[in-house]
PDB file of C-alpha atoms in Angstrom:
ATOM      1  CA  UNK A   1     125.239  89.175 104.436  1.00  0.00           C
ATOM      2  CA  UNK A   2     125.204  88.359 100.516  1.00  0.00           C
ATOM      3  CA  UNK A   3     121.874  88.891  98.646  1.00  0.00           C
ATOM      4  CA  UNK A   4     121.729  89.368  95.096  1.00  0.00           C
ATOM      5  CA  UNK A   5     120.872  92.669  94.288  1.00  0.00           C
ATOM      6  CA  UNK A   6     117.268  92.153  93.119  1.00  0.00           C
ATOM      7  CA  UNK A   7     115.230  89.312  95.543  1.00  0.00           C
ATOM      8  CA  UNK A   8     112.855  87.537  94.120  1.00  0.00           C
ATOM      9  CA  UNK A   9     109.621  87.761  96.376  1.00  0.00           C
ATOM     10  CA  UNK A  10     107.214  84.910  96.767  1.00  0.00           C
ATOM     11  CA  UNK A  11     103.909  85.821  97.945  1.00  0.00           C
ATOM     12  CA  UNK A  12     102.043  85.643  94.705  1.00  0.00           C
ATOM     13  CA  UNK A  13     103.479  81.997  94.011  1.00  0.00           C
ATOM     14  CA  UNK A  14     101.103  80.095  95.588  1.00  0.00           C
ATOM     15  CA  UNK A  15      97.096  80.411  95.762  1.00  0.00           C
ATOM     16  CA  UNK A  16      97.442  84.318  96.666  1.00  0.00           C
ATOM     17  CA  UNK A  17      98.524  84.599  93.410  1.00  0.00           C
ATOM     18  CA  UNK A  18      99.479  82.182  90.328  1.00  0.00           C
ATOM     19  CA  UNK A  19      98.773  79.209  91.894  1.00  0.00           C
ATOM     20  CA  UNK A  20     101.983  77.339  90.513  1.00  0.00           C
ATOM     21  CA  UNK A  21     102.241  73.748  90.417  1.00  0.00           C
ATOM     22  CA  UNK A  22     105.426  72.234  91.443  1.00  0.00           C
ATOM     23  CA  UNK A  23     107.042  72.034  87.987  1.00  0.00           C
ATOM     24  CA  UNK A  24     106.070  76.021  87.547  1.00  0.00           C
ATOM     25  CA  UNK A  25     108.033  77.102  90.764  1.00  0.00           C
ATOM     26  CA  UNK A  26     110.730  75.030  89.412  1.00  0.00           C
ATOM     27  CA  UNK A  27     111.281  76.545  86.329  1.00  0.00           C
ATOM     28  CA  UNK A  28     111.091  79.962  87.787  1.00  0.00           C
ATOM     29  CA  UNK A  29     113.570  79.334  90.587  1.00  0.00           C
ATOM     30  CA  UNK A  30     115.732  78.443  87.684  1.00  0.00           C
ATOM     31  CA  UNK A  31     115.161  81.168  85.889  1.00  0.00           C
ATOM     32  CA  UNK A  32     115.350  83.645  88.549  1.00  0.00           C
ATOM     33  CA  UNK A  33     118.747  82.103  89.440  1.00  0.00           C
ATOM     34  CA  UNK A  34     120.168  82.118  85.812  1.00  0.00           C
ATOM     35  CA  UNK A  35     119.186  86.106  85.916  1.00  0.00           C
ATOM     36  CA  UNK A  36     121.291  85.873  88.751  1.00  0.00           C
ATOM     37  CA  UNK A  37     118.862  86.155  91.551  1.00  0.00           C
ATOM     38  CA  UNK A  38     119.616  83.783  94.081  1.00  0.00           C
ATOM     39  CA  UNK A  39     117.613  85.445  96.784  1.00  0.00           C
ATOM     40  CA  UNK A  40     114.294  84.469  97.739  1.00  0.00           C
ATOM     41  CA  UNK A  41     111.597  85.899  99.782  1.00  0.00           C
ATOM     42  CA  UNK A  42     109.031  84.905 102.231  1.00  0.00           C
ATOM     43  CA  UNK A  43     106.882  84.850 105.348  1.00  0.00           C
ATOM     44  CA  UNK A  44     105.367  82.005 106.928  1.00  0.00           C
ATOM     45  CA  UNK A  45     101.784  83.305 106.401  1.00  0.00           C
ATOM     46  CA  UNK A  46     101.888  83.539 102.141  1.00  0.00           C
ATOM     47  CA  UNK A  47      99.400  81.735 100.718  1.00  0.00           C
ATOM     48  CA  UNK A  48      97.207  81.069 104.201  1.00  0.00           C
ATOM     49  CA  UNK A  49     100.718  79.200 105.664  1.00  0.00           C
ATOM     50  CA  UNK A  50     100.686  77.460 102.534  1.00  0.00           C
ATOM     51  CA  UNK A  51     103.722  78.881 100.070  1.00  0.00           C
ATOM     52  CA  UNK A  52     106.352  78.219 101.830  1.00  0.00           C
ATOM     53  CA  UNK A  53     105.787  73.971 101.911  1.00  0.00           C
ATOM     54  CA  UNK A  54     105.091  74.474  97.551  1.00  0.00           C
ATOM     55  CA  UNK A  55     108.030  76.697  97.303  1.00  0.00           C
ATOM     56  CA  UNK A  56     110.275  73.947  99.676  1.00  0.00           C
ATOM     57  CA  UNK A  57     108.999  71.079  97.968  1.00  0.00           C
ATOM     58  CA  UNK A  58     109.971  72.714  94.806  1.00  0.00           C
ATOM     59  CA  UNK A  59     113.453  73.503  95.607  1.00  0.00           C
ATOM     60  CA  UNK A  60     114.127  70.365  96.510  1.00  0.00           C
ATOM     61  CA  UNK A  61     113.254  68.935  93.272  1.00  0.00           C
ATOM     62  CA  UNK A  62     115.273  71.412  91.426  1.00  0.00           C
ATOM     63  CA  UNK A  63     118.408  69.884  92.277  1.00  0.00           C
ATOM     64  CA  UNK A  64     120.280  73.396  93.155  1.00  0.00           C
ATOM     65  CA  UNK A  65     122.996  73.482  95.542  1.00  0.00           C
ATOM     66  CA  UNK A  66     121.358  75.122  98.868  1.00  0.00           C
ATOM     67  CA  UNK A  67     124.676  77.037  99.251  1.00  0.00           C
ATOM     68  CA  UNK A  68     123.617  79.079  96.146  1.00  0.00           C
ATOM     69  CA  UNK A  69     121.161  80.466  97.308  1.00  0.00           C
ATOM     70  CA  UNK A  70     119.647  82.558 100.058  1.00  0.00           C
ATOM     71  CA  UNK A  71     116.205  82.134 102.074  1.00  0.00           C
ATOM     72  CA  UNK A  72     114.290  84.831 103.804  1.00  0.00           C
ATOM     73  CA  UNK A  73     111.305  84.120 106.006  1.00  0.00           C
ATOM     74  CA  UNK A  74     109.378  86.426 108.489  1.00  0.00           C
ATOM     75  CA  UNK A  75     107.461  85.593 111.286  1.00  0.00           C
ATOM     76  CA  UNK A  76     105.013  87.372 113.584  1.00  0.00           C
ATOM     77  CA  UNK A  77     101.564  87.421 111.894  1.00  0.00           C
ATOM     78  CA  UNK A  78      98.742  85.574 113.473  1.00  0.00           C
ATOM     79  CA  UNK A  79      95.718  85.670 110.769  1.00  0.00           C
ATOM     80  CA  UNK A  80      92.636  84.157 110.541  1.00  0.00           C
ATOM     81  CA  UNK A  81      91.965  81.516 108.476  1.00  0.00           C
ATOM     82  CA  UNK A  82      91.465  77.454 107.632  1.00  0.00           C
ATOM     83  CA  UNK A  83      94.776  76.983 108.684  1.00  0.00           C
ATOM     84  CA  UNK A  84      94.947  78.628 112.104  1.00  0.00           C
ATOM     85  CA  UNK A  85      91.496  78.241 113.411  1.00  0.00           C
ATOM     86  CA  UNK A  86      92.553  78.792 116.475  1.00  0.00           C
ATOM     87  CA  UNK A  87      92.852  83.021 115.458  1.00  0.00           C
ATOM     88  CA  UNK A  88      89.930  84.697 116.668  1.00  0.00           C
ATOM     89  CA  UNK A  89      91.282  87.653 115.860  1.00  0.00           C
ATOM     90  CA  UNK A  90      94.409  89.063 113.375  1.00  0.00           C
ATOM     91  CA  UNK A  91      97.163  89.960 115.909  1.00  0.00           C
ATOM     92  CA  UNK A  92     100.987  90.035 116.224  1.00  0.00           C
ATOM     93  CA  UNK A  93     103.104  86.855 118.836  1.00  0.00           C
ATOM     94  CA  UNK A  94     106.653  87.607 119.726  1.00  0.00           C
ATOM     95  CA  UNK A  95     107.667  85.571 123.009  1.00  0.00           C
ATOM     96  CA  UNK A  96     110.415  83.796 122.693  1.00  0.00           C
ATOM     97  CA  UNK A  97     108.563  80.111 122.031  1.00  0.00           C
ATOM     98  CA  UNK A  98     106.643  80.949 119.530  1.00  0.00           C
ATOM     99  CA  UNK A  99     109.429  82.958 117.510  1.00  0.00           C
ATOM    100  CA  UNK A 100     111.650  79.702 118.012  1.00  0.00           C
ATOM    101  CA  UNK A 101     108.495  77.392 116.484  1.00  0.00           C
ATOM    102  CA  UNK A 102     108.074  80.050 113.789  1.00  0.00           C
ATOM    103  CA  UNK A 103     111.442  79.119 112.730  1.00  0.00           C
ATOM    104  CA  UNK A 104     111.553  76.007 113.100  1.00  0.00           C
ATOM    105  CA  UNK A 105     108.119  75.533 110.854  1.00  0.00           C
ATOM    106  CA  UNK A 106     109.716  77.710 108.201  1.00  0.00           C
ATOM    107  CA  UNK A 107     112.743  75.372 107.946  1.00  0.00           C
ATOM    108  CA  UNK A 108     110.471  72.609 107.796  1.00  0.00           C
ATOM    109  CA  UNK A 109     108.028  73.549 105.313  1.00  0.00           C
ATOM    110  CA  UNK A 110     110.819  75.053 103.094  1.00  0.00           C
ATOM    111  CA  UNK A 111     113.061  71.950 103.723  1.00  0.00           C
ATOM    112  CA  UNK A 112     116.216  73.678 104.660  1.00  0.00           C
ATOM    113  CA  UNK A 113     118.358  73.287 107.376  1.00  0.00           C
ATOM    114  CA  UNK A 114     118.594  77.090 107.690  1.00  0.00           C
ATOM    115  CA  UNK A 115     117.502  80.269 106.759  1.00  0.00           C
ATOM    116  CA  UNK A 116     120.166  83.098 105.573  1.00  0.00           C
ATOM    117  CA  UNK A 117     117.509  85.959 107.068  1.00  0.00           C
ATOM    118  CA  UNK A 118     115.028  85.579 109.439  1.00  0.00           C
ATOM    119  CA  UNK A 119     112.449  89.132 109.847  1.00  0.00           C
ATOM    120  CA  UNK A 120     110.157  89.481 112.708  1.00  0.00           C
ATOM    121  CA  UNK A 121     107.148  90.497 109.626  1.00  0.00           C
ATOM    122  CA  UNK A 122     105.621  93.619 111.610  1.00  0.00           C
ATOM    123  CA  UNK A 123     105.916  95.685 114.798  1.00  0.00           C
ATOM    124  CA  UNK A 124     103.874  95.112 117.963  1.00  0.00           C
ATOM    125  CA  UNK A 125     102.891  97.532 120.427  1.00  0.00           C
ATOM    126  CA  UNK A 126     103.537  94.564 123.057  1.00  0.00           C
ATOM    127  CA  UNK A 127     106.854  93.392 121.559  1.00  0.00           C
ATOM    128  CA  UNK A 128     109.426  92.603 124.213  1.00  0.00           C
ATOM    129  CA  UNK A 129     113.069  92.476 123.551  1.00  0.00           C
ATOM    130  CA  UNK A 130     114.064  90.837 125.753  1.00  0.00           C
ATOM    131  CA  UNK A 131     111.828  87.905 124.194  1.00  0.00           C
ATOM    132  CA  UNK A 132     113.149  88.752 120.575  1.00  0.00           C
ATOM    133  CA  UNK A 133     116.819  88.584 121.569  1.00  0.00           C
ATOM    134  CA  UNK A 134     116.526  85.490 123.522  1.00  0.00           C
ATOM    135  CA  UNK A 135     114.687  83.621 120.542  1.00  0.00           C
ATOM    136  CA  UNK A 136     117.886  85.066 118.195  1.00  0.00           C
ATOM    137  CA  UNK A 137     120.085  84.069 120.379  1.00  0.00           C
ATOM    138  CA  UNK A 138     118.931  80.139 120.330  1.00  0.00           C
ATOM    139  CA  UNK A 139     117.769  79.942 116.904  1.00  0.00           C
ATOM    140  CA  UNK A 140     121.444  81.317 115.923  1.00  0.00           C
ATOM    141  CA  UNK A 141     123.809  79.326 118.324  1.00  0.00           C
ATOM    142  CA  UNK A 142     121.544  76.101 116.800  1.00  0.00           C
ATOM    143  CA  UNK A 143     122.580  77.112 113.339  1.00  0.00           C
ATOM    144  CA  UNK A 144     119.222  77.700 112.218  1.00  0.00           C
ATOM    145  CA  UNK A 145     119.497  81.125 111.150  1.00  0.00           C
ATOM    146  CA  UNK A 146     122.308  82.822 110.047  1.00  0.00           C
ATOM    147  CA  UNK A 147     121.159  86.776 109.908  1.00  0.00           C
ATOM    148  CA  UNK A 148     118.110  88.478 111.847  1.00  0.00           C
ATOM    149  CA  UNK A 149     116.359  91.600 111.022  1.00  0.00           C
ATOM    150  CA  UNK A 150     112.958  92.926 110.776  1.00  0.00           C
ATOM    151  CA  UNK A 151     110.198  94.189 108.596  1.00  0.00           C
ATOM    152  CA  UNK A 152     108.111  97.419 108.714  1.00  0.00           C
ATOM    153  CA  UNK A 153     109.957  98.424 111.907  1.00  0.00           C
ATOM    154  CA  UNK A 154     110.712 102.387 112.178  1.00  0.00           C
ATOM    155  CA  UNK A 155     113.926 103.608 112.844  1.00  0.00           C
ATOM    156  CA  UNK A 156     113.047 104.158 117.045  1.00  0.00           C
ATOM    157  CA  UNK A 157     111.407 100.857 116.987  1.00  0.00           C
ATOM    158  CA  UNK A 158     114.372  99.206 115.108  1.00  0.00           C
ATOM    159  CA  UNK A 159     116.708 100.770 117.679  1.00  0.00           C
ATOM    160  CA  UNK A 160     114.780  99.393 120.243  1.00  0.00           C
ATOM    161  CA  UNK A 161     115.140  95.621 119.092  1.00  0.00           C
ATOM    162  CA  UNK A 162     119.292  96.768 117.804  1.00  0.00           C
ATOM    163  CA  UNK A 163     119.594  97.419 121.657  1.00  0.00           C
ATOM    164  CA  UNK A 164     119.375  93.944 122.664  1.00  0.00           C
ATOM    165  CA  UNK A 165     120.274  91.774 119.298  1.00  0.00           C
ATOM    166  CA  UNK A 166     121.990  92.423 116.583  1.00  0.00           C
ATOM    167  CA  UNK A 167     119.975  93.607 113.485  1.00  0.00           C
ATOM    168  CA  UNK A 168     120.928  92.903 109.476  1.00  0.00           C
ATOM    169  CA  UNK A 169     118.110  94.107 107.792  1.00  0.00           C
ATOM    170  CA  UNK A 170     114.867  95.787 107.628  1.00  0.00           C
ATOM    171  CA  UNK A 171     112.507  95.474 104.936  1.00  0.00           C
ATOM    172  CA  UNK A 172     109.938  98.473 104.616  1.00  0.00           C
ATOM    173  CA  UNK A 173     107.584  99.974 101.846  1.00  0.00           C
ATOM    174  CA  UNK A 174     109.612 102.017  99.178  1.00  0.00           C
ATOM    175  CA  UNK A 175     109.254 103.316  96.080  1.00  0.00           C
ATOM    176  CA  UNK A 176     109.020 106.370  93.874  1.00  0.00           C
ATOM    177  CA  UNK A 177     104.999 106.402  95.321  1.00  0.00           C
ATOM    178  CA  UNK A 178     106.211 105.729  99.170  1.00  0.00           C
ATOM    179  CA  UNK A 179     109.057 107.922  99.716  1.00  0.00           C
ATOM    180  CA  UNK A 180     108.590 107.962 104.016  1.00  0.00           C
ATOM    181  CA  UNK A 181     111.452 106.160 104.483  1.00  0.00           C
ATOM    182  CA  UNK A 182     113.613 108.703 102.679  1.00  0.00           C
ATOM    183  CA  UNK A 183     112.453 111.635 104.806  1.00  0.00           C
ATOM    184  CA  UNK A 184     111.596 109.725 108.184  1.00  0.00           C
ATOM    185  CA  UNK A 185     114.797 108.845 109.029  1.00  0.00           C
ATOM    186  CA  UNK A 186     114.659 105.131 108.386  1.00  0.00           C
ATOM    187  CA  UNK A 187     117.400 105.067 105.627  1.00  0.00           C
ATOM    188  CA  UNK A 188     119.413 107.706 107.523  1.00  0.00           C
ATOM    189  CA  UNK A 189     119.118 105.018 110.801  1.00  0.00           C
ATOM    190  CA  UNK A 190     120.070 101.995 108.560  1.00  0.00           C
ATOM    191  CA  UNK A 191     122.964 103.466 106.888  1.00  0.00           C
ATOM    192  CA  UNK A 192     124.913 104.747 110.237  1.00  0.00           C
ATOM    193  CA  UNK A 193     123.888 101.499 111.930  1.00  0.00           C
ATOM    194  CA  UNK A 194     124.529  99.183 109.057  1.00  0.00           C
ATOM    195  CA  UNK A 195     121.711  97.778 107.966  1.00  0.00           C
ATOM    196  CA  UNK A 196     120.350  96.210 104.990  1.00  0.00           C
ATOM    197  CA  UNK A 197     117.049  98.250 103.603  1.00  0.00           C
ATOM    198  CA  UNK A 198     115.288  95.890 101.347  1.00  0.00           C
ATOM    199  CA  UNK A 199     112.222  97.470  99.631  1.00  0.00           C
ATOM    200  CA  UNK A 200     108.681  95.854  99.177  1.00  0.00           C
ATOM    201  CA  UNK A 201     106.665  96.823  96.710  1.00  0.00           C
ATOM    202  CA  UNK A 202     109.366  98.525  95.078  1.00  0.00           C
ATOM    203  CA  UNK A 203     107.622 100.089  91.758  1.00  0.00           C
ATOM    204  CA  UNK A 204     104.899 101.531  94.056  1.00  0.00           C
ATOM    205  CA  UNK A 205     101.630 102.430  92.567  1.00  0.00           C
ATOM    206  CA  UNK A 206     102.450 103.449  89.444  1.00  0.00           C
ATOM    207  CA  UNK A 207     101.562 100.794  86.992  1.00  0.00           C
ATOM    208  CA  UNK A 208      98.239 100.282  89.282  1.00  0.00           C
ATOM    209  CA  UNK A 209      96.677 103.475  90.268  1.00  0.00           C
ATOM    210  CA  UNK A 210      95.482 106.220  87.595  1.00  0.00           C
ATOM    211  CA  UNK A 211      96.507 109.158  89.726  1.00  0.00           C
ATOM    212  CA  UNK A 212      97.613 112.279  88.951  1.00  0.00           C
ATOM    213  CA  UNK A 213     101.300 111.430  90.694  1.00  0.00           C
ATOM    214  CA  UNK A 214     101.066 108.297  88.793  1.00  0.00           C
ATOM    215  CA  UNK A 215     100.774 110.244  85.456  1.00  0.00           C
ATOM    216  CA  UNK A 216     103.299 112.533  86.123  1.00  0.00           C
ATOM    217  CA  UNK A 217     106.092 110.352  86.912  1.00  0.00           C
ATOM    218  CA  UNK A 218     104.992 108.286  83.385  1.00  0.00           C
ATOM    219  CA  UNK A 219     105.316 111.539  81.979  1.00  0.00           C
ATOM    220  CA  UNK A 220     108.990 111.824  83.095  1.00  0.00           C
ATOM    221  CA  UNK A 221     109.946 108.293  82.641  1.00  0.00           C
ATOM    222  CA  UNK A 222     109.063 108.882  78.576  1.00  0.00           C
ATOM    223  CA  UNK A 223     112.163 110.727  77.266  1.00  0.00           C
ATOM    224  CA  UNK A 224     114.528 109.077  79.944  1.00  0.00           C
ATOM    225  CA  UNK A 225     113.421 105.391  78.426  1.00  0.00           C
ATOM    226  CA  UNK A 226     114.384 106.713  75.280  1.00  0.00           C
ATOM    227  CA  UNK A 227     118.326 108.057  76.793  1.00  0.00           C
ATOM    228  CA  UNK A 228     118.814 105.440  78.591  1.00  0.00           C
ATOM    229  CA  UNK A 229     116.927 102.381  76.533  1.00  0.00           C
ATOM    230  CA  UNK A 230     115.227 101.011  79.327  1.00  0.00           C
ATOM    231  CA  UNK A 231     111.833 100.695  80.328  1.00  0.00           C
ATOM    232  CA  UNK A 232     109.998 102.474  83.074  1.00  0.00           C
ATOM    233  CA  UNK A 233     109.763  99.194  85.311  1.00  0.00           C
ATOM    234  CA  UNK A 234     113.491  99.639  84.824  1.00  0.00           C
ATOM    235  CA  UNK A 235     114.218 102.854  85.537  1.00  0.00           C
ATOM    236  CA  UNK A 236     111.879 103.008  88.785  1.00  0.00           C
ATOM    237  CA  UNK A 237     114.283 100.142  89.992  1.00  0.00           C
ATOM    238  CA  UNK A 238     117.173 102.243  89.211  1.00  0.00           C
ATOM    239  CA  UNK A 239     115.754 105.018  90.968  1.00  0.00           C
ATOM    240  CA  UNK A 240     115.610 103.141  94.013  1.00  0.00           C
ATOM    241  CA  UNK A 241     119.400 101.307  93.584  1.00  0.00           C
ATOM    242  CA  UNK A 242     121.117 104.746  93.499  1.00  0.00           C
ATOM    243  CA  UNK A 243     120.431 105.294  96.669  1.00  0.00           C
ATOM    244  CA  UNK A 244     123.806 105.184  98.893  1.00  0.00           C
ATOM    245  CA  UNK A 245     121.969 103.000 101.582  1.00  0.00           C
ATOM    246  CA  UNK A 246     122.217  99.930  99.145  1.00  0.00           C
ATOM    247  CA  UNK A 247     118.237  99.468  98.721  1.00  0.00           C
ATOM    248  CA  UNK A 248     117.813  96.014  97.675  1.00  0.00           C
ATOM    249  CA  UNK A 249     114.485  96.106  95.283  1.00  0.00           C
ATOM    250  CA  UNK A 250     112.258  92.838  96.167  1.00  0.00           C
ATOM    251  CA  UNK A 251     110.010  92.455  93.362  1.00  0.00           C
ATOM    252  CA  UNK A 252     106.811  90.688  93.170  1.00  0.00           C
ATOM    253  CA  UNK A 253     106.480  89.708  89.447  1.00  0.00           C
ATOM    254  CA  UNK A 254     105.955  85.331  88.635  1.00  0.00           C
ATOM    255  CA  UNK A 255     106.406  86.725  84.842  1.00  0.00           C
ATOM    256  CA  UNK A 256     109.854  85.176  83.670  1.00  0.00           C
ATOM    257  CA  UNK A 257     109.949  88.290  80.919  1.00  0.00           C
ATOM    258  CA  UNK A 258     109.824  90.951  83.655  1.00  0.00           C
ATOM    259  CA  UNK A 259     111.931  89.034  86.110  1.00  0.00           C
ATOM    260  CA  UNK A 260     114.618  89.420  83.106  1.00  0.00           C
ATOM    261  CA  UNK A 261     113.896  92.948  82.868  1.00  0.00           C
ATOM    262  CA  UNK A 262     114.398  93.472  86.736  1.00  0.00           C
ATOM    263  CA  UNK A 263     117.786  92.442  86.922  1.00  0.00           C
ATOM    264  CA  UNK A 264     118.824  94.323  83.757  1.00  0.00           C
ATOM    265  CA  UNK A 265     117.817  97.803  85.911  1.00  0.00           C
ATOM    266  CA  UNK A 266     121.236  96.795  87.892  1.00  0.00           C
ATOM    267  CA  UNK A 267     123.056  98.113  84.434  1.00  0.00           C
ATOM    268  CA  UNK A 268     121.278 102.004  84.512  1.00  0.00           C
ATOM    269  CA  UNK A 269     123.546 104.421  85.914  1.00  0.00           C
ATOM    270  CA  UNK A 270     120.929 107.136  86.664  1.00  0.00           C
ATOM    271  CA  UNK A 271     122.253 110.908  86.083  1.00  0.00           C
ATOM    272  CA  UNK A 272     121.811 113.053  89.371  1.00  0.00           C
ATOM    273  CA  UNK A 273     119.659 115.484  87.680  1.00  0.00           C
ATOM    274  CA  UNK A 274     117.554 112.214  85.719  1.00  0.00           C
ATOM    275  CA  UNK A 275     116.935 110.814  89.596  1.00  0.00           C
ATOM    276  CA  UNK A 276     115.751 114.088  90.706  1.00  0.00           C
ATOM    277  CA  UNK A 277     113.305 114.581  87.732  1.00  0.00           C
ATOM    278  CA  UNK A 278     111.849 111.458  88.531  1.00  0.00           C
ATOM    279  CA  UNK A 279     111.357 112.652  92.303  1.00  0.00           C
ATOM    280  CA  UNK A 280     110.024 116.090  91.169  1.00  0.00           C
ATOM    281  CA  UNK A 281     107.541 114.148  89.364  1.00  0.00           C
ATOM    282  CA  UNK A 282     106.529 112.127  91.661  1.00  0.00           C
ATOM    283  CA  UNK A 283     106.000 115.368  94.711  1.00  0.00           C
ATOM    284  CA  UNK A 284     104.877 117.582  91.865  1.00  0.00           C
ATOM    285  CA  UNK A 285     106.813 120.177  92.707  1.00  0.00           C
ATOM    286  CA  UNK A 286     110.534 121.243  92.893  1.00  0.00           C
ATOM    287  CA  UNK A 287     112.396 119.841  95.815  1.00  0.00           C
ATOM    288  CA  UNK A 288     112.465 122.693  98.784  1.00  0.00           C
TER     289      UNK A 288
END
């Protein structure tokens, strides 16, 4: 699989967010791509199942070679809402149909022929499979995907679904404020297995929550902005891409400014003893 190393996520495009018109989600494609993003992130239920047909239309007025880029959908979500009244009840599908028309809608609404990623979104305690492999199977000897993985799976129930398909990637919750998947054995799992972490909320809480943890890791982050000339948005994302497993950050921002300053975080070489200040900081305490 090639991603760039910073994906541009896509939630907050649409009405759960800015509410960009068409000529606003072209411009910031463009801009994400001449930043040198050309990966970009969704799920079929952004925006109330909306996002993804803006975000498609868009593309295709922006006159960019589909090759160029790379499209990541997720599927699995049933929520309640105007656009599935049928949802009587927020709950998680995974048979093999409705995986397949999943797909198929994503491809639809974000008029592409394929998608370079396709993520079942979260796990279900009824997930067969059997089901999920069978839906992989068609959906990739019909072209219409070109990688699987998942998203908010845990390393047993990623091995469960990586013993009857083949998995790429697995997108989970990571940051300097949500460090589980260092210590749970997620990364360990996805580096011997070879698989793609991608990280979700990757700055954590620390620009939103007044905590003491948030306060301390500002704290740290002051003289290292100064050393390295970065900002702390900056140096949280390097925190996370010095990891050996390859984390690819997906950030969340619409802000063209701070979509600049993302990618520029691929340039900071963190020191060992820098990346474990900003870790002490964050436990508050000295490592064991």
């Amino acid at each position: 699989m090639q991603f760039s190393r910073i994906i541009q996520g896509c939630m907050t495009w649409g009405v759960w967010g800015k509410q960009f018109n068409e000529r606003q989600m072209v411009e910031t494609i463009h801009h994400c791509l001449e930043q040198g993003i050309t990966t970009f992130d969704h799920a079929d239920i952004y925006g109330d199942y909306t996002t993804e047909g803006e975000w498609g239309s868009a593309f295709a007025k922006a006159n960019i070679p589909r090759e160029t880029v790379q499209i990541i959908s997720k599927c699995g979500i049933q929520m309640m809402g105007d656009n599935r009244p049928e949802n009587t009840i927020k709950h998680y599908q995974y048979d093999k149909d409705y995986i397949i028309a999943s797909a198929e809608r994503s491809l639809k609404e974000l008029q592409t022929e394929y998608l370079d990623l396709f993520l079942l979104h979260r796990p279900s305690p009824l997930l067969a499979p059997d089901e999920v492999a069978a839906a992989v199977s068609q959906l990739k000897e019909q072209g219409k995907i070109k990688n699987f993985g998942l998203s908010n799976f845990t390393a047993s129930q990623t091995a469960l679904v990586a013993s009857r398909v083949a998995v790429s990637a697995n997108q989970l919750e990571i940051s300097i404020t949500e460090r589980s998947a260092l210590d749970d054995g997620s990364l360990d799992y996805m580096m011997t297995n070879g698989i793609t972490p991608m990280s979700w909320s990757p700055l954590g809480s620390v620009f939103r929550e007044g905590t003491p943890q948030s306060d301390r890791i500002k704290k740290a982050l002051e003289p290292l902005c100064e050393k390295y000339n970065a900002t702390q948005d900056q140096l949280l994302l390097a925190w996370l891409l010095k990891h050996p497993a390859g984390i690819h950050p997906v950030i969340g921002t619409t802000t063209a400014s701070r979509i600049t300053n993302a990618v520029l975080a691929e340039k900071i070489a963190l020191s060992l003893k820098d990346w474990f200040t900003i870790l002490e900081a964050s436990v508050g305490e000295e490592v064991a």
